[in-house]
Amino acid sequence: MSGTLIDFCKQLNPTPLNLPEALLKAAKDGIEFQHHFPTTRDEAWKYTRLGRVSALKLSPVKINPSADPLPSSDSIDIIFENGTWYCAQPTAGLHIDFSGDIDSIAWNACTLQGHVQHINALTAQGGVAIRIDANTKLIKPIRIIHRLNGEHTGLILHHQFVLDNHASAQLEVIFEGLGDDSYENILFDFFLGVGSTLHTDMLQQTKGTHYGFHTQRIYQRKDSTFALQTITANTHFTRNEIEVFSQEEGTHTQLYGAFIGQENNHIDNHTYVHHMAPNCTSDENYKGVLSHKATGVFNGKVKVYKDAQKINAYQANKNILLSDQATINAKPELEIYADDVKCSHGSTTGQLDQQALFFLRTRGISETKAIDMLINGFLAEIVGAVKSSHIQEALHTLLD
Amino acid sequence: MLKIDNLHAAINGTEILKGLTLEVKAGEVHAIMGPNGAGKSTLASVIAGKEDYEVTSGTITFEDKDLLEMSIEERAREGVFLAFQYPVEIPGVSNVNFLKTAINEIREHKGRPLISAKDFLSLVKQKSSFVGLDTSLTSRSVNEGFSGGEKKRNEIFQMAMLEPKLAVLDETDSGLDIDALRIVAGGVNALKSKDNATLVITHYQRLLDYIIPDFVHVLYDGKIVKTGGKELALELEEKGYDWIKSAE
Ligand SMILES: Nc1ncnc2c1ncn2[C@@H]1O[C@H](COP(=O)(O)OP(=O)(O)OP(=O)(O)O)[C@@H](O)[C@H]1O
Ligand SMILES: [Mg+2]
């Protein structure tokens, strides 16, 4: 394997963000200790090879820390375009900051600390910090669009989204753009206050031999609700790591995902839900459709802590392989230390339903259209949970 | 309209149809009866074009065209319709959406303009009330959570929407209550014209009280072994199939 993690970081950004000292130290120690990128001998990277990533020659994206104004529209737009931020005027109760000062709420709870998060901590070039005041219910959705073009670019962002108690919001996060041999490492920390609600739809649709690493860490306080729909559409390489900390009673977490891969695409979804408190629910549903030589990974881990009674944790993963050469590696993991819990998980992988295909064709529908219909039908549960009209539209063009 | 001549068809190397000959003319209703496993559904599947079956010899022509040369969807667009013995459930695919696509693909094939949203909706309304299918079912996913009888009605609803030339109904009467049976039969009769034809596969003489066949055929061990008028159905009901076997 080529370059070390330290070398890899050096090419990205020499001046890190203003992160808490302890975090930076942990990242530094972690990278020095690991030294090289993980190999497939590492359990967390068993099915995702990083050889190509470690060999990438990258130049960092220069980021303009202040944001140019955008006209208002039916969403509150925050657009990142090749280093420049554009931002709509925030509405009452909403604060948007690009300075890169990330405050340190609950840092100590972060356990998701692999090389991806270490690289992010040490080389983040910027990010947006969003805060919604207590009791504020945003009417317009917030829409963050990342648009990056160019080859051999390395984009490292660290975003933070804080909902104060009883706030509610809808968020759309979109990744698009084109770039061969580019690297993207985007981290989101979500802090959900007591009784707050956040609905997030995410679309990953970058083009080119682009390597995307996405981390979302979610900290949920009492009675908060977090829903995330992650749609990954024909990306060359995507690794999603989602870690949820249900820290107090009465939380609800929904993690939905749809991933569509073709050609040599590789899409890897790792999720980890920590049920640390009683009377909480989590509902996880991932669906994959892979064609050609595409590969997919689903690894869903749920841990129910000792005193976290009356947990209802549901996890499902279903995949359709459209070719003999497409593969999926799915692994649900349950770790349960409480005795009064309801947990279920299941994973299935199969081909398109041939009976259904025959049926549709006997009604006069062409084979290709019938296949599209069945794929749409298969993904309907996930796509139906997406509230973002922007993402819905993108999906319609993609799936029809 | 439909001419089947000395048809042999096999699945996984097992011959199921063993020299079947049948002719259906426009305006006619034919009934096919026969014991379980005789090959009735196989015949229906081969007419519809199911690729699992291998036609080893014989011919099928539909309106003087070679049906066996056509793809599944081409057959449908030419006017062949199969009501399935076991309708499939398709989660996530809405009944009306797929029907709209189907109607438009058929129209496109015939060089006719696409159906407008408004015309389509009124067609759905008209046809669903005609076959007694609850309108809430028309917009749900195809057959998902439908009762057995509702699935069968849905097949007839699709037939009414697509207006085929040749409808093959594979045990559409099984699992229907008497009211539903009347409705389904009424639907078939109302769609009957001098230009189309129906092939009804059934086990029960009862259905033929409502859909009066011009011919009744007995399919036995992959062949039509007896043909008669509607009185043949009564005779079969009375004597069973042993009588045919020994007469053979
Ligand atoms: N995949 C298969 N491989 C081998 N034999 C098959 C296969 N599918 C069907 N058969 C056989 O073909 C024969 C005819 O089946 P078919 O479904 O056409 O009968 P049918 O006349 O419609 O019977 P029923 O009245 O029970 O509906 C049966 O003996 C059945 O077991
Ligand atoms: Mg049958």
PDB file of N, CA, C and O in Angstrom, chain B residues 119-143:
ATOM      1  N   ASP B 119     -59.234  11.654 -19.529  1.00  0.00           N
ATOM      2  CA  ASP B 119     -59.899  10.489 -20.136  1.00  0.00           C
ATOM      3  C   ASP B 119     -59.550   9.205 -19.389  1.00  0.00           C
ATOM      4  O   ASP B 119     -60.388   8.327 -19.211  1.00  0.00           O
ATOM      5  N   PHE B 120     -58.301   9.138 -18.966  1.00  0.00           N
ATOM      6  CA  PHE B 120     -57.869   7.939 -18.262  1.00  0.00           C
ATOM      7  C   PHE B 120     -58.639   7.783 -16.953  1.00  0.00           C
ATOM      8  O   PHE B 120     -59.152   6.707 -16.640  1.00  0.00           O
ATOM      9  N   LEU B 121     -58.738   8.883 -16.224  1.00  0.00           N
ATOM     10  CA  LEU B 121     -59.450   8.826 -14.951  1.00  0.00           C
ATOM     11  C   LEU B 121     -60.907   8.427 -15.117  1.00  0.00           C
ATOM     12  O   LEU B 121     -61.441   7.616 -14.356  1.00  0.00           O
ATOM     13  N   SER B 122     -61.539   8.972 -16.139  1.00  0.00           N
ATOM     14  CA  SER B 122     -62.952   8.622 -16.307  1.00  0.00           C
ATOM     15  C   SER B 122     -63.100   7.169 -16.754  1.00  0.00           C
ATOM     16  O   SER B 122     -64.056   6.490 -16.382  1.00  0.00           O
ATOM     17  N   LEU B 123     -62.092   6.695 -17.505  1.00  0.00           N
ATOM     18  CA  LEU B 123     -62.095   5.286 -17.897  1.00  0.00           C
ATOM     19  C   LEU B 123     -61.958   4.381 -16.667  1.00  0.00           C
ATOM     20  O   LEU B 123     -62.663   3.384 -16.522  1.00  0.00           O
ATOM     21  N   VAL B 124     -61.058   4.760 -15.771  1.00  0.00           N
ATOM     22  CA  VAL B 124     -60.862   3.991 -14.536  1.00  0.00           C
ATOM     23  C   VAL B 124     -62.164   3.929 -13.754  1.00  0.00           C
ATOM     24  O   VAL B 124     -62.592   2.878 -13.273  1.00  0.00           O
ATOM     25  N   LYS B 125     -62.808   5.066 -13.647  1.00  0.00           N
ATOM     26  CA  LYS B 125     -64.066   5.162 -12.894  1.00  0.00           C
ATOM     27  C   LYS B 125     -65.121   4.244 -13.493  1.00  0.00           C
ATOM     28  O   LYS B 125     -65.756   3.444 -12.803  1.00  0.00           O
ATOM     29  N   GLN B 126     -65.264   4.386 -14.788  1.00  0.00           N
ATOM     30  CA  GLN B 126     -66.303   3.638 -15.495  1.00  0.00           C
ATOM     31  C   GLN B 126     -66.058   2.133 -15.391  1.00  0.00           C
ATOM     32  O   GLN B 126     -66.955   1.369 -15.019  1.00  0.00           O
ATOM     33  N   LYS B 127     -64.828   1.709 -15.669  1.00  0.00           N
ATOM     34  CA  LYS B 127     -64.545   0.280 -15.720  1.00  0.00           C
ATOM     35  C   LYS B 127     -64.514  -0.357 -14.327  1.00  0.00           C
ATOM     36  O   LYS B 127     -64.877  -1.515 -14.177  1.00  0.00           O
ATOM     37  N   SER B 128     -64.054   0.398 -13.337  1.00  0.00           N
ATOM     38  CA  SER B 128     -64.007  -0.203 -12.014  1.00  0.00           C
ATOM     39  C   SER B 128     -65.417  -0.383 -11.454  1.00  0.00           C
ATOM     40  O   SER B 128     -65.700  -1.383 -10.792  1.00  0.00           O
ATOM     41  N   SER B 129     -66.296   0.546 -11.746  1.00  0.00           N
ATOM     42  CA  SER B 129     -67.664   0.363 -11.243  1.00  0.00           C
ATOM     43  C   SER B 129     -68.335  -0.766 -12.023  1.00  0.00           C
ATOM     44  O   SER B 129     -69.119  -1.544 -11.487  1.00  0.00           O
ATOM     45  N   PHE B 130     -67.956  -0.896 -13.259  1.00  0.00           N
ATOM     46  CA  PHE B 130     -68.494  -1.939 -14.113  1.00  0.00           C
ATOM     47  C   PHE B 130     -68.146  -3.349 -13.606  1.00  0.00           C
ATOM     48  O   PHE B 130     -68.976  -4.256 -13.616  1.00  0.00           O
ATOM     49  N   VAL B 131     -66.913  -3.531 -13.110  1.00  0.00           N
ATOM     50  CA  VAL B 131     -66.556  -4.854 -12.587  1.00  0.00           C
ATOM     51  C   VAL B 131     -66.683  -4.933 -11.068  1.00  0.00           C
ATOM     52  O   VAL B 131     -66.308  -5.929 -10.459  1.00  0.00           O
ATOM     53  N   GLY B 132     -67.204  -3.875 -10.470  1.00  0.00           N
ATOM     54  CA  GLY B 132     -67.432  -3.885  -9.032  1.00  0.00           C
ATOM     55  C   GLY B 132     -66.152  -3.926  -8.233  1.00  0.00           C
ATOM     56  O   GLY B 132     -66.067  -4.573  -7.195  1.00  0.00           O
ATOM     57  N   LEU B 133     -65.115  -3.241  -8.739  1.00  0.00           N
ATOM     58  CA  LEU B 133     -63.863  -3.166  -7.987  1.00  0.00           C
ATOM     59  C   LEU B 133     -63.846  -1.830  -7.265  1.00  0.00           C
ATOM     60  O   LEU B 133     -63.966  -0.781  -7.885  1.00  0.00           O
ATOM     61  N   ASP B 134     -63.705  -1.911  -5.958  1.00  0.00           N
ATOM     62  CA  ASP B 134     -63.682  -0.707  -5.145  1.00  0.00           C
ATOM     63  C   ASP B 134     -62.630   0.271  -5.660  1.00  0.00           C
ATOM     64  O   ASP B 134     -61.495  -0.109  -5.924  1.00  0.00           O
ATOM     65  N   THR B 135     -62.993   1.546  -5.813  1.00  0.00           N
ATOM     66  CA  THR B 135     -62.030   2.502  -6.394  1.00  0.00           C
ATOM     67  C   THR B 135     -60.785   2.671  -5.530  1.00  0.00           C
ATOM     68  O   THR B 135     -59.731   3.027  -6.034  1.00  0.00           O
ATOM     69  N   SER B 136     -60.910   2.401  -4.220  1.00  0.00           N
ATOM     70  CA  SER B 136     -59.707   2.513  -3.381  1.00  0.00           C
ATOM     71  C   SER B 136     -58.689   1.446  -3.778  1.00  0.00           C
ATOM     72  O   SER B 136     -57.488   1.609  -3.594  1.00  0.00           O
ATOM     73  N   LEU B 137     -59.176   0.342  -4.335  1.00  0.00           N
ATOM     74  CA  LEU B 137     -58.258  -0.728  -4.755  1.00  0.00           C
ATOM     75  C   LEU B 137     -57.533  -0.380  -6.045  1.00  0.00           C
ATOM     76  O   LEU B 137     -56.406  -0.823  -6.265  1.00  0.00           O
ATOM     77  N   THR B 138     -58.175   0.410  -6.887  1.00  0.00           N
ATOM     78  CA  THR B 138     -57.545   0.702  -8.177  1.00  0.00           C
ATOM     79  C   THR B 138     -56.266   1.507  -8.007  1.00  0.00           C
ATOM     80  O   THR B 138     -55.365   1.406  -8.807  1.00  0.00           O
ATOM     81  N   SER B 139     -56.187   2.300  -6.941  1.00  0.00           N
ATOM     82  CA  SER B 139     -54.998   3.134  -6.783  1.00  0.00           C
ATOM     83  C   SER B 139     -53.939   2.485  -5.893  1.00  0.00           C
ATOM     84  O   SER B 139     -52.832   2.986  -5.782  1.00  0.00           O
ATOM     85  N   ARG B 140     -54.274   1.373  -5.270  1.00  0.00           N
ATOM     86  CA  ARG B 140     -53.281   0.689  -4.425  1.00  0.00           C
ATOM     87  C   ARG B 140     -52.241  -0.034  -5.283  1.00  0.00           C
ATOM     88  O   ARG B 140     -52.360  -0.141  -6.488  1.00  0.00           O
ATOM     89  N   SER B 141     -51.220  -0.566  -4.588  1.00  0.00           N
ATOM     90  CA  SER B 141     -50.220  -1.368  -5.303  1.00  0.00           C
ATOM     91  C   SER B 141     -50.897  -2.610  -5.876  1.00  0.00           C
ATOM     92  O   SER B 141     -51.809  -3.154  -5.260  1.00  0.00           O
ATOM     93  N   VAL B 142     -50.414  -3.054  -7.022  1.00  0.00           N
ATOM     94  CA  VAL B 142     -51.027  -4.168  -7.736  1.00  0.00           C
ATOM     95  C   VAL B 142     -51.231  -5.383  -6.811  1.00  0.00           C
ATOM     96  O   VAL B 142     -50.260  -5.980  -6.342  1.00  0.00           O
ATOM     97  N   ASN B 143     -52.485  -5.675  -6.545  1.00  0.00           N
ATOM     98  CA  ASN B 143     -52.896  -6.868  -5.786  1.00  0.00           C
ATOM     99  C   ASN B 143     -52.367  -6.977  -4.361  1.00  0.00           C
ATOM    100  O   ASN B 143     -52.622  -7.976  -3.693  1.00  0.00           O
TER     101      ASN B 143
END
